[in-house]
Coordinates of C-alpha atoms in Angstrom, one line a residue:
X1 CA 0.0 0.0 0.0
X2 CA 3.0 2.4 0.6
X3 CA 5.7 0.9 -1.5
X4 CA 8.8 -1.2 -0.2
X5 CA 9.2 -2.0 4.1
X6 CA 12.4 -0.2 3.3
X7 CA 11.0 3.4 2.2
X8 CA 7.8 2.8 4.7
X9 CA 10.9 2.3 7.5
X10 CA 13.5 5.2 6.4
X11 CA 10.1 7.6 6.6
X12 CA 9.2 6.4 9.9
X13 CA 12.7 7.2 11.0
X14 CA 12.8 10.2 9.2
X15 CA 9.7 11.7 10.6
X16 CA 11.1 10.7 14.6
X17 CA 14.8 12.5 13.6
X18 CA 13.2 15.4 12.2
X19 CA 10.9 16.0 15.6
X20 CA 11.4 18.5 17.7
X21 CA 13.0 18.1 21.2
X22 CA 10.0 17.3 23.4
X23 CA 9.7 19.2 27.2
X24 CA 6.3 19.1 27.5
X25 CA 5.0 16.0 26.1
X26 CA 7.0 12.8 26.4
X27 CA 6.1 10.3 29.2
X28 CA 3.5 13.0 30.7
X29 CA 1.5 13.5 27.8
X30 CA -2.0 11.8 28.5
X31 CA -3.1 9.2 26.4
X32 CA -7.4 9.1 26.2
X33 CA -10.4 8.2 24.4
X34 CA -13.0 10.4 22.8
X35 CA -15.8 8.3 23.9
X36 CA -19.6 9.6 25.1
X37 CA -20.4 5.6 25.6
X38 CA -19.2 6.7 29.2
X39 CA -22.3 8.7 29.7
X40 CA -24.6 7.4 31.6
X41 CA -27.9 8.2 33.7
X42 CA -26.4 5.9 36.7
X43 CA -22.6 5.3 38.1
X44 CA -23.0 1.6 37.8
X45 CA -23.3 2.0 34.1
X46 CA -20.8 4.7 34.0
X47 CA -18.6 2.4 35.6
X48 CA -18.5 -0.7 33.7
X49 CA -18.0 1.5 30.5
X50 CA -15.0 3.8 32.0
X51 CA -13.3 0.2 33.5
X52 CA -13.7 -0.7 29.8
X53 CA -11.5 2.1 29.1
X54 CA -9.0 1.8 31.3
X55 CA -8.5 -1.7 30.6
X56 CA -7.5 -0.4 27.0
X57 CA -4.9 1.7 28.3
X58 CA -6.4 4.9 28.1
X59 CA -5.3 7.0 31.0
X60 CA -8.1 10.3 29.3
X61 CA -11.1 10.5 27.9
X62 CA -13.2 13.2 26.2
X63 CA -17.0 13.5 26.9
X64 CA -19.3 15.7 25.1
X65 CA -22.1 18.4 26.2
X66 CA -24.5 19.5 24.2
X67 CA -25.5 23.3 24.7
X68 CA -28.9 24.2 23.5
X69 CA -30.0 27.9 22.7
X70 CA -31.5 29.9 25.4
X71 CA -30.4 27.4 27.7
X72 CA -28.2 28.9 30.5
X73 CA -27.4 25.8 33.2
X74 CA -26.7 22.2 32.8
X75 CA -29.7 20.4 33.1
X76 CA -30.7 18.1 36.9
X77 CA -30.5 15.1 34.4
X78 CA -27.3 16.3 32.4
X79 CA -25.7 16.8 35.8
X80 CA -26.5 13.6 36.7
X81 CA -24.9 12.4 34.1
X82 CA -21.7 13.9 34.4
X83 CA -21.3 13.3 38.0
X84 CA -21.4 9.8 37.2
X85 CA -18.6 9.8 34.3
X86 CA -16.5 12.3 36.6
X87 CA -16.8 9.5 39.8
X88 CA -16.1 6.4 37.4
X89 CA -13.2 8.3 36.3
X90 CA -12.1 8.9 39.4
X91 CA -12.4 5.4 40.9
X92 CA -10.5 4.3 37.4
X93 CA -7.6 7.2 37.8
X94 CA -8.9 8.7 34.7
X95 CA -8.6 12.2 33.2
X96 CA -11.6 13.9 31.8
X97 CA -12.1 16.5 29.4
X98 CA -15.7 18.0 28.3
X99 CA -16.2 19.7 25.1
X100 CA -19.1 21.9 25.7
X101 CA -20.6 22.8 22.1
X102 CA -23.5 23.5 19.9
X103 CA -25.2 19.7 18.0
X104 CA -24.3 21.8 14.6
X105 CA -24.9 24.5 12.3
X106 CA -28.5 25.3 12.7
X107 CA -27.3 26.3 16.6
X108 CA -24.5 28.6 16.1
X109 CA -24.2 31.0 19.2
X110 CA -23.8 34.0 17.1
X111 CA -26.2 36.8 18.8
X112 CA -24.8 38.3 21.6
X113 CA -27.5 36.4 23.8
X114 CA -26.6 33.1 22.8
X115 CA -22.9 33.3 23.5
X116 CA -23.8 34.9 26.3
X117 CA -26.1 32.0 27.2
X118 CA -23.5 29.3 26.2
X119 CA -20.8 30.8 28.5
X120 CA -23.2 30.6 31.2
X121 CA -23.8 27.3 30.2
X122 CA -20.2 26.3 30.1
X123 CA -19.6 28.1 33.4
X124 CA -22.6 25.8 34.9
X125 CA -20.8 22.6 33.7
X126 CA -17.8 23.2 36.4
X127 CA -19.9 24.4 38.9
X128 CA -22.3 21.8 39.1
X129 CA -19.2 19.0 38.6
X130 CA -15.9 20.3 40.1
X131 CA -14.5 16.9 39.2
X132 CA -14.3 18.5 35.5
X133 CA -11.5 20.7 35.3
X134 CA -10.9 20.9 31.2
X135 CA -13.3 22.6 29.3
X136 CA -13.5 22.6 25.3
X137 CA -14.9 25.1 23.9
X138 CA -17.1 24.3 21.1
X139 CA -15.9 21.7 18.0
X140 CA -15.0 22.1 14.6
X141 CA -16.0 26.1 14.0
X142 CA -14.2 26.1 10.7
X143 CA -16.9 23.7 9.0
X144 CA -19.9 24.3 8.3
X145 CA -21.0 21.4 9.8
X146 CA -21.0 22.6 13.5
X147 CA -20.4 26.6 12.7
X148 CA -22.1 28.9 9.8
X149 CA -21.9 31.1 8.1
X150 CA -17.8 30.6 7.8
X151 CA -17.7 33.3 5.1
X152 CA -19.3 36.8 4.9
X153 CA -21.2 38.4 1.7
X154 CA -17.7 39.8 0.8
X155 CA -16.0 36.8 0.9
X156 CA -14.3 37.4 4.0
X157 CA -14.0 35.1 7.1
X158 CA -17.0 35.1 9.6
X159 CA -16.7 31.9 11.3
X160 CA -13.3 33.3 13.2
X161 CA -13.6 36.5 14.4
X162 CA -17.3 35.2 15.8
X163 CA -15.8 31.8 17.4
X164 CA -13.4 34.5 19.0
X165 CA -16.3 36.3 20.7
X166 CA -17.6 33.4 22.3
X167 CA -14.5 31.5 22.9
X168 CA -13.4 35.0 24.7
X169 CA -17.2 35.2 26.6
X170 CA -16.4 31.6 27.5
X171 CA -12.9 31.5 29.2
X172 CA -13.8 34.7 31.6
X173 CA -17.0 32.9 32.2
X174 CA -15.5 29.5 33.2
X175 CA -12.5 31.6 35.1
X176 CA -15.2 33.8 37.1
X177 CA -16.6 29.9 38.1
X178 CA -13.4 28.5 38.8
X179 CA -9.7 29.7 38.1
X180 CA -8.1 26.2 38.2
X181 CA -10.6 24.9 35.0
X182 CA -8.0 24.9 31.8
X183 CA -9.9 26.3 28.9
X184 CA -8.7 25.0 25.2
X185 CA -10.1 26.5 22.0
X186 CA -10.2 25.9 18.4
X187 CA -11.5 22.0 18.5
X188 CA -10.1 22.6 14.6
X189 CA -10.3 20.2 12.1
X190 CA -7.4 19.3 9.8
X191 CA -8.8 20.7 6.3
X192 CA -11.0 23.3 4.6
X193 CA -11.4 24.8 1.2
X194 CA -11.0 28.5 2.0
X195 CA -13.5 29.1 -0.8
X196 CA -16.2 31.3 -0.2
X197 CA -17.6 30.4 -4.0
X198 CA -17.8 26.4 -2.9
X199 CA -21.4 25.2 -3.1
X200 CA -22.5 23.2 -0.6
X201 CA -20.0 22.9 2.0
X202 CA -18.1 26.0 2.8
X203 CA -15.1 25.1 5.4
X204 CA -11.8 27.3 6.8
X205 CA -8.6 25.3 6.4
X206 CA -7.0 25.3 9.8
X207 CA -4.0 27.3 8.9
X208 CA -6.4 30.1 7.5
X209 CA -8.9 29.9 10.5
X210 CA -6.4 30.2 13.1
X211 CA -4.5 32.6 11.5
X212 CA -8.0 34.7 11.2
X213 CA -8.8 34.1 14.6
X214 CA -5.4 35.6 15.4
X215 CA -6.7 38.6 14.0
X216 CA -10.0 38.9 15.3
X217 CA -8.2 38.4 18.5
X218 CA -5.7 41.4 17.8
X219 CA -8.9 43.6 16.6
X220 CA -10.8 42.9 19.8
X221 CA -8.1 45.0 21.6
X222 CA -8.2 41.9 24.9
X223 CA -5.2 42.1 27.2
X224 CA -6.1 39.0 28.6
X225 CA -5.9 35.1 27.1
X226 CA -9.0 33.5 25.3
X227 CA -7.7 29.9 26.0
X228 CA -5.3 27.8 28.1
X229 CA -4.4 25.3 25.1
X230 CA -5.3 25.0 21.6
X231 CA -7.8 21.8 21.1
X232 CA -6.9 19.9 17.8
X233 CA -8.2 17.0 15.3
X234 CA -5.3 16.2 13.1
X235 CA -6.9 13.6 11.9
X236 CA -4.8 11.8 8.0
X237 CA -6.2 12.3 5.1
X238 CA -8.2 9.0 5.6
X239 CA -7.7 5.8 7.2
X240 CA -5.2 4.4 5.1
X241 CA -2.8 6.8 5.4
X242 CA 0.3 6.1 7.6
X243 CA 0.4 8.7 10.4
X244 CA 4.6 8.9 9.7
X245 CA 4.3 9.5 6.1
X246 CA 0.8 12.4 6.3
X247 CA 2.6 15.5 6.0
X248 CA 1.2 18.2 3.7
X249 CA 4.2 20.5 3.5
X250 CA 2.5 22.2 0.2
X251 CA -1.2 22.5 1.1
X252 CA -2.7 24.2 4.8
X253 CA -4.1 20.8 5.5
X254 CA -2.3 19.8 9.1
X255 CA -1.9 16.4 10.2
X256 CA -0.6 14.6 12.8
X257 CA 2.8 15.1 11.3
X258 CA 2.0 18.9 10.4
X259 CA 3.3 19.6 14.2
X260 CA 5.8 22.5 13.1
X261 CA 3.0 23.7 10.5
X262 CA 0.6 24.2 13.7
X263 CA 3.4 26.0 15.3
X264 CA 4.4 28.9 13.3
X265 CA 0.6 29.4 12.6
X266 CA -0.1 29.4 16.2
X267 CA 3.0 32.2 16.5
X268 CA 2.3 34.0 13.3
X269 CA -1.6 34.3 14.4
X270 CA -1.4 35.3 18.3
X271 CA 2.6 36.6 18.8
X272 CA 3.4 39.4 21.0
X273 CA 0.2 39.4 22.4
X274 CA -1.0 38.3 25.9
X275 CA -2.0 34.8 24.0
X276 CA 0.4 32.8 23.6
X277 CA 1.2 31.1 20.5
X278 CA 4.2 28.9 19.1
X279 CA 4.3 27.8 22.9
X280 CA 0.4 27.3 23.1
X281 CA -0.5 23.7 24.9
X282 CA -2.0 21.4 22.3
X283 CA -4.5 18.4 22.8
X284 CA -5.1 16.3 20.2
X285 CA -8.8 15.7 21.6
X286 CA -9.8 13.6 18.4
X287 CA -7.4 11.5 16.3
X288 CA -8.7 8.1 14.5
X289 CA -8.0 5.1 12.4
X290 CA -10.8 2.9 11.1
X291 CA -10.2 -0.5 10.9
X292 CA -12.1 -3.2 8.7
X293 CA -14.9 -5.2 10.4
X294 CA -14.8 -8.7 10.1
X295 CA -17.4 -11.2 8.9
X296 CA -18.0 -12.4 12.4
X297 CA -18.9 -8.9 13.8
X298 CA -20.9 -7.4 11.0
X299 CA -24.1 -7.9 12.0
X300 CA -23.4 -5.4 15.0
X301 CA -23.4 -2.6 12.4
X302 CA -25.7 -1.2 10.1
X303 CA -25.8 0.9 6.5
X304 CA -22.7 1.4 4.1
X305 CA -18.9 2.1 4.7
X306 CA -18.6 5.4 2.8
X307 CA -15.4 4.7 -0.1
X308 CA -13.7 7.4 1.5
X309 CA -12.8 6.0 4.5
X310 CA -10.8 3.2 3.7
X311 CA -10.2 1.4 6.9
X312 CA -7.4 -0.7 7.1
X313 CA -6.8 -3.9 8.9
X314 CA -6.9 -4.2 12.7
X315 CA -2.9 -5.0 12.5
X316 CA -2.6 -1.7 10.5
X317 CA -4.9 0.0 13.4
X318 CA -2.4 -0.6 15.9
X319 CA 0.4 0.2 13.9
X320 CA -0.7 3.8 13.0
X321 CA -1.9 4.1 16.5
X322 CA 1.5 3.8 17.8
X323 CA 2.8 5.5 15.0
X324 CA 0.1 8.7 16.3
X325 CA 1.3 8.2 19.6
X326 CA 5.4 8.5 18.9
X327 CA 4.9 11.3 16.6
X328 CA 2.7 13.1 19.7
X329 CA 5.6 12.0 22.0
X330 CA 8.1 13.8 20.2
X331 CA 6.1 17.4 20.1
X332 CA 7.2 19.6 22.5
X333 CA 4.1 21.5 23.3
X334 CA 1.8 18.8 22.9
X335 CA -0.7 17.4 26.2
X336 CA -2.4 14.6 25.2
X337 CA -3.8 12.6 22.6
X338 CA -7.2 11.1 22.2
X339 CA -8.6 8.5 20.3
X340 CA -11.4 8.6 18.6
X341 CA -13.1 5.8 19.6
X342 CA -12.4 3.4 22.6
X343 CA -15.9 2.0 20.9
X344 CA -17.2 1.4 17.4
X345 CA -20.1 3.0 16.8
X346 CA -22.9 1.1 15.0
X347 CA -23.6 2.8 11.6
X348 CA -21.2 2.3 9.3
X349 CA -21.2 5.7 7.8
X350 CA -20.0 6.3 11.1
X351 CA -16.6 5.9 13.0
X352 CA -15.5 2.2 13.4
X353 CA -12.3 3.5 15.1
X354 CA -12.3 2.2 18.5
X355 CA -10.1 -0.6 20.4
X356 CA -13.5 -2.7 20.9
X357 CA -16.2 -3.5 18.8
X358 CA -19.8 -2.3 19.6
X359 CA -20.4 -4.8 21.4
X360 CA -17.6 -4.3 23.7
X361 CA -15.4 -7.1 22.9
X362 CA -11.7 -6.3 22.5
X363 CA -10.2 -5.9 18.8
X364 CA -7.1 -7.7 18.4
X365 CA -5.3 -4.2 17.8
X366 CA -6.3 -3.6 21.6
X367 CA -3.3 -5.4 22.9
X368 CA -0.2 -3.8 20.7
X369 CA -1.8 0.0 21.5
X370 CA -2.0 -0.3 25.1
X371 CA 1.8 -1.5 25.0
X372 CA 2.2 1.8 22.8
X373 CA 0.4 3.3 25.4
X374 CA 2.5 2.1 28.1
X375 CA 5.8 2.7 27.0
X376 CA 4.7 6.2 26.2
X377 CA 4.2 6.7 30.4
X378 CA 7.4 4.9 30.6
X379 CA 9.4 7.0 27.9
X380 CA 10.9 4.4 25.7
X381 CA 8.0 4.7 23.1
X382 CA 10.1 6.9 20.8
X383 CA 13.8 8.2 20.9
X384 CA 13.4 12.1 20.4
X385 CA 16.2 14.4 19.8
X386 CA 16.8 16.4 22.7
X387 CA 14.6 15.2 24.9
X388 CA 16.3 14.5 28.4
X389 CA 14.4 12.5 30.5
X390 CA 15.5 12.5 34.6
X391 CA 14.4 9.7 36.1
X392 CA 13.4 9.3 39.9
X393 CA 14.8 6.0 41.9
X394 CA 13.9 4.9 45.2
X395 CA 15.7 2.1 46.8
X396 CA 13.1 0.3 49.6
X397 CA 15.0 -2.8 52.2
X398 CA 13.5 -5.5 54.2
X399 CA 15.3 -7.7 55.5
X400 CA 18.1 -8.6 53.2
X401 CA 16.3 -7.7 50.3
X402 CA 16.8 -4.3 48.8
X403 CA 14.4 -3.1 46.1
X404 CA 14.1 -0.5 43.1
X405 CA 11.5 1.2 41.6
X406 CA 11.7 4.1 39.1
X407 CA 9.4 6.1 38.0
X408 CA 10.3 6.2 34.3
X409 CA 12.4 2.4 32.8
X410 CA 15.5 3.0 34.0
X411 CA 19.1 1.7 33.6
X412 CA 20.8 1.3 36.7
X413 CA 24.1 0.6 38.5
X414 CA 24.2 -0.8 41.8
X415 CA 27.4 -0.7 44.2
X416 CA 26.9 -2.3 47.5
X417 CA 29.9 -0.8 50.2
X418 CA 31.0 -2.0 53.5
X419 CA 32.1 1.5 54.7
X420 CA 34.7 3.2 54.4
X421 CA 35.2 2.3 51.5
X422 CA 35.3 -1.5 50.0
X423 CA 33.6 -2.3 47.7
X424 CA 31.5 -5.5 47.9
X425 CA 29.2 -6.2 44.5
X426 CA 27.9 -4.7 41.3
X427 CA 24.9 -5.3 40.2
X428 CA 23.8 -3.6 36.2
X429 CA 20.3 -3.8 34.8
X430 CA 17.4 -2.9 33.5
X431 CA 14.0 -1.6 36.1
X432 CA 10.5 -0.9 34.1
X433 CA 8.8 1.9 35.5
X434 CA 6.7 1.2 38.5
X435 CA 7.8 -2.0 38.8
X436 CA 9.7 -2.7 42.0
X437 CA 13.0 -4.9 41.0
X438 CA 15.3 -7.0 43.1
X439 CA 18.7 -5.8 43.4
X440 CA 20.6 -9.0 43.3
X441 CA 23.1 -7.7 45.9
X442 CA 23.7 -10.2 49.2
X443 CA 23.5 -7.3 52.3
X444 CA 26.0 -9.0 54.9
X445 CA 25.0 -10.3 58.0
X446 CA 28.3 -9.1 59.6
X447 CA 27.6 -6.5 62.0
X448 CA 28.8 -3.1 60.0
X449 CA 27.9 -0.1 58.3
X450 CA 27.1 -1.2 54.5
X451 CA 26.1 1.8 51.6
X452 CA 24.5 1.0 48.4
X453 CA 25.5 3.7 45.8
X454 CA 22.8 3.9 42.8
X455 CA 23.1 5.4 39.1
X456 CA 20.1 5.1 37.2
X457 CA 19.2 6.8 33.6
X458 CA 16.6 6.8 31.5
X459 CA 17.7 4.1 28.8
X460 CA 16.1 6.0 25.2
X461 CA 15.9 10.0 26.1
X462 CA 18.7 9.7 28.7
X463 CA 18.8 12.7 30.6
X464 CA 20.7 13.7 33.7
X465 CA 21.6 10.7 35.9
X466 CA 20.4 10.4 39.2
X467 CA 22.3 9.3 41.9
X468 CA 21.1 8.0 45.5
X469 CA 23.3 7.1 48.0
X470 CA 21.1 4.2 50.6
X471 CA 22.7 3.3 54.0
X472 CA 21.7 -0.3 54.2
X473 CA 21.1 -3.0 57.8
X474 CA 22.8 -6.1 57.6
X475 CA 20.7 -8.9 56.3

């Protein structure tokens, strides 16, 4: 499908090499779901879903609320509902993020009273719910899908400089609620005409629409940020395209591999103002890979597999998953990454995207990402120039047994001393992150003062080393 293993495998390498040095992604970046299945009108249900999650790997997931015009509060039942996912994701360790957002086009907040009304509304979600503390603001404003009109009579951008109204309305809103609640914008979509003249479907390309939002921002005259983070969907071209190999250096489509693209846009469109720009937070709250359903499972789903969407084979699915997640490893600004599913959905003109099927049964791709997953929190998912990891030992006896457990894999060096000075053993080796490992070191029963002298590093993105110096008991 992409030519020879050998060009597939000097682009794969290629794209890692070219990365930029990673500080605040890398083992800290979270790695979710976009997945409503999670909603629920009682915590048991809630529950079984979000454990369904976890199980996967997923350590985030993105829920959706709907605002409605002229409403200005969540809902009793719509609170309900998000207590629930916010306490299942708590029992599971799990972080949430809500995009709060009009069902589409025919409920643009464009008066003045309905972005009021939204903010309130958005406002009302982290009151009612402290448990949520991300709030996205709106989705996809640069299609018309969720957000017209996108141009004006003149041909000139509308969708931006009015999604910069409310987005603005929004943050002080949320802030006035509660100051700790991160606000991300934009919820952009990867591509756009930037034709006015297009029948049917008139869309912003990101690079245009952030670059006009930039602008609007700049015209408002606002001292003050309109977002915490920018809120992305860098989805490929479609399914079958390698995440490694999507880059669209002459078009202002951005992909996953677009990163430096975003960048610059993100600088050129809100530099040397009180919003920041080129070192903007990014969440990737929507990224996904449709894989081909097999005979055994089709009668789950219903309608027709649009020929656009070209899923590939569920090996494929977790190979351009972990492809996704070392490429979001590697981007210095970047937060987190979110799947878009954890569950198929039903119709097949739909997203069959997910780790499960719809019925909740695990896709053989489930495996191989959660091990993506998992070596992203232990930072050995991706060697990224200039990314220094430090990694954190601690060194636990009983008895005669002396343990170590570091908080990213680690290679060590252990030196057991009878003091002053002589050295008694050496012990080399490799610890996996969280994972206590025996040091194979014999602690003397000899009545004396004994020191174990630990190095540890991290073994793909060393950074400093650590060292810790443990005054042992005799065994």
């Amino acid at each position: 499908m992409f030519g020879t293993k050998g060009r597939l495998a000097a682009a794969l390498a290629a794209a890692l090499t070219l990365a930029p040095a990673a500080h605040a992604g890398g083992p800290g970046m979270v790695i979710g779901a976009t997945e409503d299945a999670v909603r629920s009108p009682t915590l048991t249900q809630a529950k079984a879903r979000m454990d369904l999650v976890a199980l996967a790997g997923f350590r985030g997931v993105r829920i959706t609320e709907i605002w409605k015009p002229g409403t200005t509060a969540v809902s009793p039942a719509e609170t309900t509902i998000l207590r629930n996912v916010a306490a299942a994701a708590k029992l599971d360790g799990i972080e949430v993020l809500t995009s709060v957002m009009n069902a589409g086009s025919a409920t643009t907040p464009l008066t003045a009273q309905d972005q009021s009304d939204f903010a309130a509304y958005a406002a009302s979600v982290v009151t009612a719910v402290p448990g949520l503390q991300t709030i996205i603001v709106g989705n996809e404003p640069n299609l018309n899908r969720y957000w017209l009109p996108q141009f004006n009579p003149d041909g000139g951008d509308a969708a931006a400089p009015a999604y910069e109204s409310l987005l603005a309305q929004t943050y002080d809103a949320i802030k006035a609620a509660d100051p700790g609640v991160e606000v991300l914008g934009g919820a952009v979509s990867p591509r756009g005409s930037d034709n006015p003249l297009l029948t049917g479907r008139p869309t912003h390309s990101p690079t245009g629409f952030i670059r006009d939002l930039g602008a609007a921002y700049r015209a408002s005259g606002r001292t003050t940020p309109i977002m915490d983070g920018l809120a992305f969907h860098p989805y490929e071209d479609d399914s079958s395209v390698a995440p490694f190999l999507g880059t669209h250096p002459k078009s202002t489509t951005i992909a996953l591999a677009d990163y430096e693209k975003l960048v610059t846009v993100l600088g050129q469109a809100f530099g040397g103002t009180a919003q920041a720009g080129s070192t903007l937070p990014i969440v990737y709250d929507e990224f996904g890979v449709e894989s081909q359903i097999p005979p055994a499972k089709q009668s789950l789903y219903t309608g027709t597999e649009p020929a656009t969407t070209k899923p590939v084979t569920e090996q494929l699915q977790a190979d351009y998953y972990r492809q996704a997640i070392q490429l979001a490893f590697c981007q210095p600004n970047v937060r987190g990454l979110f799947l878009f599913h954890a569950f198929d959905e039903t119709a097949l003109a739909a997203w069959q995207s997910g780790l499960y099927y719809a019925d909740g049964t695990p896709k053989s791709s489930l495996a191989a990402v959660r091990e993506a997953m998992e070596q992203s929190r232990r930072g050995v998912v991706a060697r990224c120039p200039g990314l220094r990891l430090t990694v954190h030992p601690a060194v636990v006896q009983r008895g005669a047994k002396v343990t170590l457990t570091c908080d990213l894999d680690c290679s060590y060096v252990a030196q057991l001393y009878r003091l002053p000075g002589k050295l008694l053993a050496t012990k080399r080796g490799l610890a996996v992150a969280g994972t206590p490992t025996t040091l194979k070191l014999t602690v003397p029963s000899l009545p004396a003062s004994y020191r174990l002298r630990l190095t540890a590093v991290a073994p793909v993105n060393p950074g400093p080393t650590a060292l810790k110096l443990v005054s042992l008991r005799p065994g």
